[in-house]
Coordinates of C-alpha atoms (C1' of nucleotides) in Angstrom, one line a residue:
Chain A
X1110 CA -32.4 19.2 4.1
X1111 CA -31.7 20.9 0.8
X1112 CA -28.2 21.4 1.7
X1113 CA -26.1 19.5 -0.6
X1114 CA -28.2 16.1 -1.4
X1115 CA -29.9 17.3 -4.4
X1116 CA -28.6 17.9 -7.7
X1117 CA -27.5 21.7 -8.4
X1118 CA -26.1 20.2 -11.6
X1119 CA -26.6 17.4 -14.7
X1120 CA -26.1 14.6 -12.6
X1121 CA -26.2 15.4 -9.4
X1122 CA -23.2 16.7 -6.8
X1123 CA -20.8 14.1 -8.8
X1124 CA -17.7 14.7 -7.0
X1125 CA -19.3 14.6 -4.0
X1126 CA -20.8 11.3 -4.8
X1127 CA -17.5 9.7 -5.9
X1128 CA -16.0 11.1 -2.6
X1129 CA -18.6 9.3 -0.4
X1130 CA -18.5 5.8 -2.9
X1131 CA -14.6 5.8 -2.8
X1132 CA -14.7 6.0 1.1
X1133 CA -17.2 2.8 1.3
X1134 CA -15.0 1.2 -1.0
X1135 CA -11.7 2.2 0.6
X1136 CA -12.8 0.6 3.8
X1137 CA -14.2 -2.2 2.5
X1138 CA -11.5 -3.6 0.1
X1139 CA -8.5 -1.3 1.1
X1140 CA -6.5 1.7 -0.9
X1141 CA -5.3 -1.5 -3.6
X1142 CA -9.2 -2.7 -4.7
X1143 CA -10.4 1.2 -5.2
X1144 CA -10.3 1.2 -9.0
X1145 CA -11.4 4.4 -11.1
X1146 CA -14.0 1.9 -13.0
X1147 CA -15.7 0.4 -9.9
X1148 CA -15.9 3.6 -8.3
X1149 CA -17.8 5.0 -11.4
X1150 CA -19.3 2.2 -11.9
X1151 CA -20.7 2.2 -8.6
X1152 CA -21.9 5.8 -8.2
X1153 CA -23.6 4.7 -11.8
X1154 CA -21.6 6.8 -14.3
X1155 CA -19.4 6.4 -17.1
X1156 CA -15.6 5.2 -16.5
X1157 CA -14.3 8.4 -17.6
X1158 CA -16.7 10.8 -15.8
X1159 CA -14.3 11.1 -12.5
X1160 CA -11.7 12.6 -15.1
X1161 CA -14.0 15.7 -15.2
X1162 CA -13.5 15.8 -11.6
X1163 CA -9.8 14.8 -10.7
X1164 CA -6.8 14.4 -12.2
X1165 CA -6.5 10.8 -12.3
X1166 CA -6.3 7.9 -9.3
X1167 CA -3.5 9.9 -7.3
X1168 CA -5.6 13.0 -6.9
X1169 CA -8.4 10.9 -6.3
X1170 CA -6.8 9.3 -3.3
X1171 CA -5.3 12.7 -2.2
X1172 CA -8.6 14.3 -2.0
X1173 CA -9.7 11.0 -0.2
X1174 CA -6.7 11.9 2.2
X1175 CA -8.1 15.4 2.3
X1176 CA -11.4 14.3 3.3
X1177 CA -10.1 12.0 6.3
X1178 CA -8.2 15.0 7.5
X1179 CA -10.9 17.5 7.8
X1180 CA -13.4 14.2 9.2
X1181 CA -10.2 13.7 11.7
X1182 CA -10.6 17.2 12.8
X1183 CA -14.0 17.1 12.8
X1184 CA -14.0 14.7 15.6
X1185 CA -11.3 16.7 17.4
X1186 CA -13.8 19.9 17.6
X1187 CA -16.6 17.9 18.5
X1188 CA -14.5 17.0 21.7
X1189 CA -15.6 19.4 24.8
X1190 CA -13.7 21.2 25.9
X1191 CA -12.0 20.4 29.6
X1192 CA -9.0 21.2 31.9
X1193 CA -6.0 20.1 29.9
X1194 CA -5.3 16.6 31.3
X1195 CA -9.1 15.0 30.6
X1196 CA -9.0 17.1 27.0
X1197 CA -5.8 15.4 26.4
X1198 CA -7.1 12.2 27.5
X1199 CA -10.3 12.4 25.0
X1200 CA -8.4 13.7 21.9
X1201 CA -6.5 10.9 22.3
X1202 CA -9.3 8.2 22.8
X1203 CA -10.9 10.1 19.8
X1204 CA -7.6 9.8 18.0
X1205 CA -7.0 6.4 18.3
X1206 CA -10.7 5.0 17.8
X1207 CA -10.9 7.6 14.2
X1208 CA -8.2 5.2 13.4
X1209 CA -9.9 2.0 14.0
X1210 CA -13.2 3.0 12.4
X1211 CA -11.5 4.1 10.3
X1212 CA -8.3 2.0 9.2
X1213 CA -7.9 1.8 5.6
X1214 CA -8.5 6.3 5.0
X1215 CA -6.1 6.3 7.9
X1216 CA -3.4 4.5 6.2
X1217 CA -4.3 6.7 3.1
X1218 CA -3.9 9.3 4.9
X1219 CA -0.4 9.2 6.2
X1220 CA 0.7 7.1 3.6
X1221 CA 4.0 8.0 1.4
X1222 CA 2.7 7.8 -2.0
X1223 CA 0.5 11.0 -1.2
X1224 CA 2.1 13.9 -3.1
X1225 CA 0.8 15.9 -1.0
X1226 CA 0.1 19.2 -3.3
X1227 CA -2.6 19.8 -0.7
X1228 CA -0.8 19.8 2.1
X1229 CA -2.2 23.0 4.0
X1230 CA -5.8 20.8 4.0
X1231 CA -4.1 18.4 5.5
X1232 CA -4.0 19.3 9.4
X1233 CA -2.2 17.4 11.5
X1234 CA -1.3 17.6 14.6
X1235 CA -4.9 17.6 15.9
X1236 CA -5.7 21.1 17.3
X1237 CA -8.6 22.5 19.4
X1238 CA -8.2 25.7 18.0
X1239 CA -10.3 27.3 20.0
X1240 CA -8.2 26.7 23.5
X1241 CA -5.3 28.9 23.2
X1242 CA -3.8 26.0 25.8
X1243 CA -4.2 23.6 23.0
X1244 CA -1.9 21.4 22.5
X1245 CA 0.3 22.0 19.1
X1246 CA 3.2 20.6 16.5
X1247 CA 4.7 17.9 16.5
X1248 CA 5.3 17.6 12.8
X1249 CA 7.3 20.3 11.8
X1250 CA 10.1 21.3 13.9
X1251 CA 11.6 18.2 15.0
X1252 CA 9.2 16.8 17.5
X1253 CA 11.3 13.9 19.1
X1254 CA 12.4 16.9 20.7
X1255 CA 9.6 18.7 21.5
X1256 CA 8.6 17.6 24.9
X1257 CA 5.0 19.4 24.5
X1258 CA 4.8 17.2 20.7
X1259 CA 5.3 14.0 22.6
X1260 CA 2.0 13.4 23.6
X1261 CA 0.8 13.1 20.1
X1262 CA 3.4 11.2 18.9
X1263 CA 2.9 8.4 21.2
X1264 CA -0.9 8.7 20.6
X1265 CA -0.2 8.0 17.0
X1266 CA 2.1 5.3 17.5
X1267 CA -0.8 3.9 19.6
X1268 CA -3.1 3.9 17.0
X1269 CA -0.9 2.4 14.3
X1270 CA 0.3 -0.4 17.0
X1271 CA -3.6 -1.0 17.1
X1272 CA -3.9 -1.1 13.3
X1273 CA -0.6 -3.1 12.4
X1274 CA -2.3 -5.8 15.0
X1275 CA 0.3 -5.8 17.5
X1276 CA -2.2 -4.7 20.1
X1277 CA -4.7 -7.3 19.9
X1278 CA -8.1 -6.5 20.8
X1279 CA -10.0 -9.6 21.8
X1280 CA -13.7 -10.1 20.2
X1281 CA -16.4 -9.4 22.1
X1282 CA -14.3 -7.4 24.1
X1283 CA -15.1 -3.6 25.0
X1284 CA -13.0 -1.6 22.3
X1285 CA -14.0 1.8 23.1
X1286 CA -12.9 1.1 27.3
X1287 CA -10.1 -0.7 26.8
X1288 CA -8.8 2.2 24.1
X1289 CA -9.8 4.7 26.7
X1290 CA -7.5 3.0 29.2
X1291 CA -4.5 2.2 27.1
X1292 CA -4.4 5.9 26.1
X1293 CA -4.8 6.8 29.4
X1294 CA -1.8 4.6 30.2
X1295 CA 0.4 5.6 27.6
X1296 CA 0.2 9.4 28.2
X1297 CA 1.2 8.7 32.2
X1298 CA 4.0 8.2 31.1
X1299 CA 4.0 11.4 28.6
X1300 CA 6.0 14.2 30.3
X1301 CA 3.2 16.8 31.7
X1302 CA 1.8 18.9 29.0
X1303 CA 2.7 22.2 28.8
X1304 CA 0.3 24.8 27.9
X1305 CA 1.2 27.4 25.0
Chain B
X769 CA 32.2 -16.4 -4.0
X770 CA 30.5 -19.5 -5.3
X771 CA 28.1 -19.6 -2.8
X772 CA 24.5 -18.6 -4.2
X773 CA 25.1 -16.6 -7.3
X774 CA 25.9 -19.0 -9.9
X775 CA 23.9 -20.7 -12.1
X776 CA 22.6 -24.3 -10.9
X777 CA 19.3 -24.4 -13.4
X778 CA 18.8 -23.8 -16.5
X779 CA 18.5 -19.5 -16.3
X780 CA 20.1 -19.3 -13.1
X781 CA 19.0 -19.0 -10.2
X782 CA 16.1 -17.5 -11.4
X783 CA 13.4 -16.5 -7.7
X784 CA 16.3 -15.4 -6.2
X785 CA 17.4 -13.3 -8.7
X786 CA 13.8 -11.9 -8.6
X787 CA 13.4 -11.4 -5.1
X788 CA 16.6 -9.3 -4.8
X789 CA 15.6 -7.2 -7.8
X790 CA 11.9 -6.7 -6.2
X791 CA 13.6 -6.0 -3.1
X792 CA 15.4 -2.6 -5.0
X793 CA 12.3 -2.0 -6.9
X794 CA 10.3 -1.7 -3.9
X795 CA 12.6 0.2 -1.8
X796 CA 12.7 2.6 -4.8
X797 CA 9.5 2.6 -6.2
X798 CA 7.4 1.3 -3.4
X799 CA 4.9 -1.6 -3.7
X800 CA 2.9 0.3 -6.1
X801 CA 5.6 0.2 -8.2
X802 CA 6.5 -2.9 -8.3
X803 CA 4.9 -4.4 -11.4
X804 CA 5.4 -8.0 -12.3
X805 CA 6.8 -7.2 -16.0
X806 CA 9.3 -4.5 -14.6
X807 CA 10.4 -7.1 -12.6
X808 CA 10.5 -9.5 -15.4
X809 CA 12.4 -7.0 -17.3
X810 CA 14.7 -6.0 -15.1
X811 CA 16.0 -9.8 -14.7
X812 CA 16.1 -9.9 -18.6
X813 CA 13.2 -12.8 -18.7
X814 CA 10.1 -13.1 -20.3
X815 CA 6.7 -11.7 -18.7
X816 CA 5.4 -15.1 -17.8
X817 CA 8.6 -16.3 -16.4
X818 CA 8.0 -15.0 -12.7
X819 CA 4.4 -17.1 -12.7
X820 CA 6.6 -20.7 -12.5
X821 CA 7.9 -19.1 -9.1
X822 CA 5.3 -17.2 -7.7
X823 CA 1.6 -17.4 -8.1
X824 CA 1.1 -14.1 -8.6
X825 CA 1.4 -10.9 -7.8
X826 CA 0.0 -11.0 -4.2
X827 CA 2.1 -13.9 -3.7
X828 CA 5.4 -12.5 -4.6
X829 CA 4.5 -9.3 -2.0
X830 CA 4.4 -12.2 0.5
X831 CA 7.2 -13.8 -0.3
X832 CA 9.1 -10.6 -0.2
X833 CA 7.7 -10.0 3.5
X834 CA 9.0 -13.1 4.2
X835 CA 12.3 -12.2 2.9
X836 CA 11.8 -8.9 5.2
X837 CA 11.1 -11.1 8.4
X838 CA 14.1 -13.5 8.0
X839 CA 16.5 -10.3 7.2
X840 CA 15.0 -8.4 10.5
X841 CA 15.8 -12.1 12.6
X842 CA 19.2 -11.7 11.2
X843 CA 19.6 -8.4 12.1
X844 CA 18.4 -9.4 15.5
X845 CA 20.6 -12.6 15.6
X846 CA 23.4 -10.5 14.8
X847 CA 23.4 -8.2 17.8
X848 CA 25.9 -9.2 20.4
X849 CA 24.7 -10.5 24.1
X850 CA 24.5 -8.2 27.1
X851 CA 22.6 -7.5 30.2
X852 CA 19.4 -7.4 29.7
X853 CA 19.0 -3.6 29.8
X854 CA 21.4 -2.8 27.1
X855 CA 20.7 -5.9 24.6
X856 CA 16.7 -4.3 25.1
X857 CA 18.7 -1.2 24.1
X858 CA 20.8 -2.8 21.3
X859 CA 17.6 -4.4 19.7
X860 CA 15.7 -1.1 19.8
X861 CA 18.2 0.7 18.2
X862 CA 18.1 -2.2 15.5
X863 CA 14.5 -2.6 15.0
X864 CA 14.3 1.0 13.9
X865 CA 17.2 1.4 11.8
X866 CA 16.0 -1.8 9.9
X867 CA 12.4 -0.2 9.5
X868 CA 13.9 3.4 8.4
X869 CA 16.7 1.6 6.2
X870 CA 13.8 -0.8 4.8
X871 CA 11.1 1.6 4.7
X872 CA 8.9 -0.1 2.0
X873 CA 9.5 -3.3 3.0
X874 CA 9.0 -2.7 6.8
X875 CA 5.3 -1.6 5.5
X876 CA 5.0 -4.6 3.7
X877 CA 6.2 -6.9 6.5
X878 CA 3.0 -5.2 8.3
X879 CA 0.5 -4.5 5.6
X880 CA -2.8 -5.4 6.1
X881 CA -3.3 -6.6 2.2
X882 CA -0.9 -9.9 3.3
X883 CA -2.7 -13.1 3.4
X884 CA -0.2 -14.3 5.8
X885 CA -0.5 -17.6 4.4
X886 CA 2.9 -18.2 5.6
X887 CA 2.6 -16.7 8.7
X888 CA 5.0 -19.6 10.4
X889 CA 7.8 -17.1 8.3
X890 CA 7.0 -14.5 9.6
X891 CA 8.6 -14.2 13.0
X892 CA 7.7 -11.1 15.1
X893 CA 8.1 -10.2 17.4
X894 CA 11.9 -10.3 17.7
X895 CA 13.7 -12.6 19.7
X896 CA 17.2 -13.7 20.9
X897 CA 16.4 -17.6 20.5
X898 CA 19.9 -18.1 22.2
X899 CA 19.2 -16.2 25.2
X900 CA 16.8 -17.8 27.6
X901 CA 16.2 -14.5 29.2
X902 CA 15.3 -13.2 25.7
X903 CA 12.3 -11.1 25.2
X904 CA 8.7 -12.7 24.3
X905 CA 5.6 -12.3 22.6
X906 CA 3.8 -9.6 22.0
X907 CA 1.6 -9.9 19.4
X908 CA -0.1 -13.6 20.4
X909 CA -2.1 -13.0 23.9
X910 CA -3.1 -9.3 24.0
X911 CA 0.1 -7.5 24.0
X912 CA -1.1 -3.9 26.0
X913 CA -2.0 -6.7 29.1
X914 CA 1.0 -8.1 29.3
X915 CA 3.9 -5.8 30.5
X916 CA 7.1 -7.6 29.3
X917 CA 5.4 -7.0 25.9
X918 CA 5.1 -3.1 26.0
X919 CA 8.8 -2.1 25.2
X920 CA 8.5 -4.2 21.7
X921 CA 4.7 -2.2 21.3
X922 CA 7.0 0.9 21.8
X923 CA 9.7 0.7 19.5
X924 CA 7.7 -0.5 16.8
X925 CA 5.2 2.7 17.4
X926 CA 8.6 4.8 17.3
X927 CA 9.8 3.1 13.7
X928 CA 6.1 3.8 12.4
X929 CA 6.3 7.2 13.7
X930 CA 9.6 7.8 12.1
X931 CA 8.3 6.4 8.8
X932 CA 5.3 8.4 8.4
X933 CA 7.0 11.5 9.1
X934 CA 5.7 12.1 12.5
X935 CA 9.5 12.0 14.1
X936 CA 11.3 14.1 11.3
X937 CA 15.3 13.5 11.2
X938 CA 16.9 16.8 9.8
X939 CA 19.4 16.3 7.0
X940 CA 22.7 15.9 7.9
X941 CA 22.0 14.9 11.8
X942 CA 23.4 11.8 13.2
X943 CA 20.4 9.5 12.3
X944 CA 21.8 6.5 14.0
X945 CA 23.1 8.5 17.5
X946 CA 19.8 10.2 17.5
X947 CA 17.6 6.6 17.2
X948 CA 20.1 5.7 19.7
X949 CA 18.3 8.0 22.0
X950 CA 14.8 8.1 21.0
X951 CA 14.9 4.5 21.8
X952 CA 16.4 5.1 25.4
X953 CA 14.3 7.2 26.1
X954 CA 11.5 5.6 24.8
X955 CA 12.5 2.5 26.5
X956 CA 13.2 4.3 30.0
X957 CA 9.6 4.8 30.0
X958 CA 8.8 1.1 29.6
X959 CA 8.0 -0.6 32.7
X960 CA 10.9 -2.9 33.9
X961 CA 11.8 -6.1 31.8
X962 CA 10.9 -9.1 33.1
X963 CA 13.4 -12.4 32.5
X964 CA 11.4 -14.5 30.8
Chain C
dC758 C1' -32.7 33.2 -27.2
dA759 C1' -27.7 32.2 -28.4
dG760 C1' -23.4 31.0 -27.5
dA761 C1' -20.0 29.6 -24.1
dT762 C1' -18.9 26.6 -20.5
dA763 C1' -19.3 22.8 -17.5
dT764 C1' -20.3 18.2 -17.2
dG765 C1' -21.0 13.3 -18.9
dT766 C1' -20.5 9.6 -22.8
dG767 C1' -18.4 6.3 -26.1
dA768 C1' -14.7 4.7 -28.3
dA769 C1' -10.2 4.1 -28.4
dC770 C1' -4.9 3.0 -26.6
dA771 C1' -1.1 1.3 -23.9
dT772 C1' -0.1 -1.4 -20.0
dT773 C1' -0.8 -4.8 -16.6
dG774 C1' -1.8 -9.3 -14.2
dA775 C1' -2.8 -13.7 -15.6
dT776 C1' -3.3 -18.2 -18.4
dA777 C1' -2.5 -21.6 -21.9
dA778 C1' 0.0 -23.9 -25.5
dC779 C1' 4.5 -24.6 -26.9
dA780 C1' 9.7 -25.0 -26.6
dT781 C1' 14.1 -26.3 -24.2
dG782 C1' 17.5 -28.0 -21.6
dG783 C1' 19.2 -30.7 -17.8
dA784 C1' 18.4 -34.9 -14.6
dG785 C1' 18.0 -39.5 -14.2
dC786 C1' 17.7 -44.1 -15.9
dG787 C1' 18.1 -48.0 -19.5
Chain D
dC1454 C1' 25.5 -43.1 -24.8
dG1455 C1' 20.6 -42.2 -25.8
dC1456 C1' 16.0 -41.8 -24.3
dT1457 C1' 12.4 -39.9 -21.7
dC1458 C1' 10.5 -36.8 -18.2
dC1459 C1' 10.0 -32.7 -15.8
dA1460 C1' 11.2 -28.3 -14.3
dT1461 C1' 11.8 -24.1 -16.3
dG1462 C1' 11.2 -20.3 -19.7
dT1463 C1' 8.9 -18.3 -24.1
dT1464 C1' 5.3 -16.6 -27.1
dA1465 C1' 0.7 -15.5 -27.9
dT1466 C1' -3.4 -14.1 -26.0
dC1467 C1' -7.2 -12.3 -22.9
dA1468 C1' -9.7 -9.4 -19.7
dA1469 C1' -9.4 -5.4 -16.9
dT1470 C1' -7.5 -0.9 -15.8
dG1471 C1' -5.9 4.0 -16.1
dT1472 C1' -6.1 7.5 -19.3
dT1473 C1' -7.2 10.4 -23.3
dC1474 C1' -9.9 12.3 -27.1
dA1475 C1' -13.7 13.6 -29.9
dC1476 C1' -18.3 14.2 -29.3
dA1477 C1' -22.9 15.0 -26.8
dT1478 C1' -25.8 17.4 -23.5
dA1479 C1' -27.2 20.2 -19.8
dT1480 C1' -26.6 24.6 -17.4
dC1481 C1' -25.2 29.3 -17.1
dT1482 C1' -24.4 34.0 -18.8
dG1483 C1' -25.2 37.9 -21.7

DNA sequence: CAGATATGTGAACATTGATAACATGGAGCG
DNA sequence: CGCTCCATGTTATCAATGTTCACATATCTG
């Protein structure tokens, strides 16, 4: 368990700390209630200790951004791998229930105020880059007209509809099912995906 | 001309004057740039001047969203009547040409940061109030159950797709011919729509 | 062991959102 | 007309924030 807990340096693994703090508070008060003093305050350091670290707020929320994106494919690599219409099927679910759990570092994450000066660590679309029949860009070219990109598109709309509350999910209700379901709903209608 | 510009206080007419200049603000700075003294400057008005208008800050956002909603009704008032098939069409088309043209304040009409206090205001999804066999909710029951309520689910994934980059529009294309078809295509897809 | 370098501290500064006490000008009433 | 009252706007002020700078301390390298 001495893999990166412990404290190779004065402090501890500072930035690594700040990281982790910043993400409870991002999902707890939202991208506006993330302040540079809390956050410092909270991880138990002085204000301008996260200075040493990053540039200033921006970079702070772009390595935040950063973080969500390798998380998000994280998940997608944990999926197992399957013929092409259930993998499709799970990435999606996976997609769209990342976004719920985690709402705020999703907004973050595709919001415009990101510079974006580390865009390569920002992957998106979602890969399985070990199945050459993975499914791939939708960002790039111009994906509207990409009929293999589609997929993903409409996944992402999915989970924003979810997040701007325009798909309601009723308490007490079975989130994870009734995602799977809608997902599986919405890519029927997706033209069939072609492999690469 | 007399209509709404002049002067009937003692300043003018001072929170509208504010709203339309936080209105260009935002669109051009975002809502992180919006600051209440810019604004306050930019009307040529003291600091504390905005404060006998709006409560603060978070108020002002909402009363700019509420700007955004009645704007998006009038935009939707404005469309002429048709068949149900091409009005469904018509509103499409101008529900994500008011996002892309609005971008900023489209994301504040649907920001999660809004207390919604005057949620009456805030009229969505859109409607054709003088068309009985106008569109309805979405949002209120649990939208993805109810299939009359998918197409409006749809094209306001497509306008959050478009915003965030995930649809890119090259430069010098014929933005408002291609929504045109995004939309009918999108909307193809949709199940039937039900009169109402 | 010594110096260089990385990391953290404390004190500052400008700016911001917000509040309170004061000023002003028009509306309404005698 | 003249007076008061109230909505509106101003100035002064405060606490908090992002940011920077000079300084301190721990770690690494030679």
């Amino acid at each position: 368990m001495s893999t990166s807990i412990n404290a190779p340096y004065h402090h501890g693994n500072l930035r690594r700390a700040l990281l982790e703090a910043a993400l409870i508070i991002l999902e707890r008060e939202g991208e506006a209630g993330l302040g540079l003093r809390d956050l410092a305050r909270a991880v138990g350091v002085s204000a301008a200790a996260p200075y040493r670290h990053f540039d200033g707020r921006a970079a702070l929320l772009e390595a935040l951004a950063v973080t969500g994106f390798q998380r998000f494919t994280a998940a997608m690599e944990a999926i197992p791998l399957a013929n092409p219409p259930d993998l499709m099927a799970a990435m999606g679910k996976t997609y769209v229930l990342f976004a719920l759990d985690n709402a705020n570092l999703f907004r973050l994450m595709f919001s415009p105020q990101l510079k974006r000066t580390a865009a390569p660590a920002c992957a998106w679309p979602p890969t399985r880059r070990s199945k050459p029949c993975a499914i791939s860009a939708v960002a790039t070219p111009r994906p509207a007209a990409s009929p293999r990109s589609r997929p993903w598109a409409r996944v992402h709309g999915l989970a924003v509809l979810l997040l701007d509350g325009q798909i309601a999910i009723r308490a007490g209700e079975d989130t994870e099912a009734l995602i799977a379901e809608i997902v599986r709903t919405s890519l029927r209608l997706a033209p069939a995906i072609l492999p690469v």
